[in-house]
Amino acid sequence: MTEEDALARAAGLGGPWQGRSAEIAAAIAHARSLAASFPRPADERAEPMPAYAVPAPGAAGT
């Protein structure tokens, strides 16, 4: 089993995708390029943005 076959199977792509390895490879390459385009923080524990806090009931002007 190739990497493309394993990733297609993990994504739930079954019989209809047999013989369409070019499309699967293109989708994998696109996903990898998207993942690589996001900057990674130097510290793995750093949050990329502040955590969302739900306002307390009645604090939003009511």
PDB file of C-alpha atoms in Angstrom:
ATOM      1  CA  MET A   1       0.000   0.000   0.000  1.00  0.00           C
ATOM      2  CA  THR A   2       1.402   3.370  -0.987  1.00  0.00           C
ATOM      3  CA  GLU A   3       1.248   6.512   1.118  1.00  0.00           C
ATOM      4  CA  GLU A   4      -1.438   7.889  -1.210  1.00  0.00           C
ATOM      5  CA  ASP A   5      -3.531   4.742  -0.743  1.00  0.00           C
ATOM      6  CA  ALA A   6      -3.182   4.927   3.033  1.00  0.00           C
ATOM      7  CA  LEU A   7      -4.133   8.611   3.160  1.00  0.00           C
ATOM      8  CA  ALA A   8      -7.087   8.073   0.824  1.00  0.00           C
ATOM      9  CA  ARG A   9      -8.315   5.203   2.948  1.00  0.00           C
ATOM     10  CA  ALA A  10      -7.888   7.270   6.136  1.00  0.00           C
ATOM     11  CA  ALA A  11      -9.939  10.061   4.545  1.00  0.00           C
ATOM     12  CA  GLY A  12     -12.746   7.607   3.798  1.00  0.00           C
ATOM     13  CA  LEU A  13     -12.168   7.483   0.051  1.00  0.00           C
ATOM     14  CA  GLY A  14     -13.048   3.991  -1.036  1.00  0.00           C
ATOM     15  CA  GLY A  15     -13.829   2.255  -4.309  1.00  0.00           C
ATOM     16  CA  PRO A  16     -14.840   5.284  -6.399  1.00  0.00           C
ATOM     17  CA  TRP A  17     -11.327   6.699  -6.007  1.00  0.00           C
ATOM     18  CA  GLN A  18      -9.541   3.596  -7.308  1.00  0.00           C
ATOM     19  CA  GLY A  19      -7.419   4.536 -10.300  1.00  0.00           C
ATOM     20  CA  ARG A  20      -7.484   8.243  -9.469  1.00  0.00           C
ATOM     21  CA  SER A  21      -4.069   8.415  -7.843  1.00  0.00           C
ATOM     22  CA  ALA A  22      -3.203  11.636  -9.695  1.00  0.00           C
ATOM     23  CA  GLU A  23      -6.097  13.478  -8.034  1.00  0.00           C
ATOM     24  CA  ILE A  24      -5.259  12.016  -4.647  1.00  0.00           C
ATOM     25  CA  ALA A  25      -1.582  12.981  -5.024  1.00  0.00           C
ATOM     26  CA  ALA A  26      -2.579  16.526  -6.021  1.00  0.00           C
ATOM     27  CA  ALA A  27      -4.845  16.825  -2.971  1.00  0.00           C
ATOM     28  CA  ILE A  28      -2.060  15.556  -0.696  1.00  0.00           C
ATOM     29  CA  ALA A  29       0.431  18.026  -2.183  1.00  0.00           C
ATOM     30  CA  HIS A  30      -2.060  20.873  -1.765  1.00  0.00           C
ATOM     31  CA  ALA A  31      -2.746  19.962   1.860  1.00  0.00           C
ATOM     32  CA  ARG A  32       0.985  19.787   2.593  1.00  0.00           C
ATOM     33  CA  SER A  33       1.595  23.189   1.003  1.00  0.00           C
ATOM     34  CA  LEU A  34      -1.221  24.713   3.049  1.00  0.00           C
ATOM     35  CA  ALA A  35       0.132  23.206   6.256  1.00  0.00           C
ATOM     36  CA  ALA A  36       3.609  24.521   5.472  1.00  0.00           C
ATOM     37  CA  SER A  37       2.335  28.046   4.774  1.00  0.00           C
ATOM     38  CA  PHE A  38       1.292  28.700   8.374  1.00  0.00           C
ATOM     39  CA  PRO A  39       4.079  30.054  10.574  1.00  0.00           C
ATOM     40  CA  ARG A  40       4.917  27.941  13.579  1.00  0.00           C
ATOM     41  CA  PRO A  41       5.711  29.616  16.902  1.00  0.00           C
ATOM     42  CA  ALA A  42       9.202  29.132  18.321  1.00  0.00           C
ATOM     43  CA  ASP A  43       7.653  27.834  21.535  1.00  0.00           C
ATOM     44  CA  GLU A  44       5.290  24.896  20.917  1.00  0.00           C
ATOM     45  CA  ARG A  45       3.226  25.877  23.956  1.00  0.00           C
ATOM     46  CA  ALA A  46       2.568  29.393  22.663  1.00  0.00           C
ATOM     47  CA  GLU A  47      -0.973  30.148  21.590  1.00  0.00           C
ATOM     48  CA  PRO A  48      -1.247  31.616  18.108  1.00  0.00           C
ATOM     49  CA  MET A  49      -4.071  33.864  19.294  1.00  0.00           C
ATOM     50  CA  PRO A  50      -5.702  34.659  22.621  1.00  0.00           C
ATOM     51  CA  ALA A  51      -8.057  32.031  23.929  1.00  0.00           C
ATOM     52  CA  TYR A  52     -11.725  32.816  23.498  1.00  0.00           C
ATOM     53  CA  ALA A  53     -13.444  33.635  26.756  1.00  0.00           C
ATOM     54  CA  VAL A  54     -17.199  33.329  27.065  1.00  0.00           C
ATOM     55  CA  PRO A  55     -18.582  36.427  28.794  1.00  0.00           C
ATOM     56  CA  ALA A  56     -20.298  35.887  32.098  1.00  0.00           C
ATOM     57  CA  PRO A  57     -24.108  35.972  31.992  1.00  0.00           C
ATOM     58  CA  GLY A  58     -25.368  39.530  32.342  1.00  0.00           C
ATOM     59  CA  ALA A  59     -21.965  41.056  31.609  1.00  0.00           C
ATOM     60  CA  ALA A  60     -22.729  41.798  27.962  1.00  0.00           C
ATOM     61  CA  GLY A  61     -24.974  44.772  28.585  1.00  0.00           C
ATOM     62  CA  THR A  62     -27.964  42.998  30.101  1.00  0.00           C
TER      63      THR A  62
END
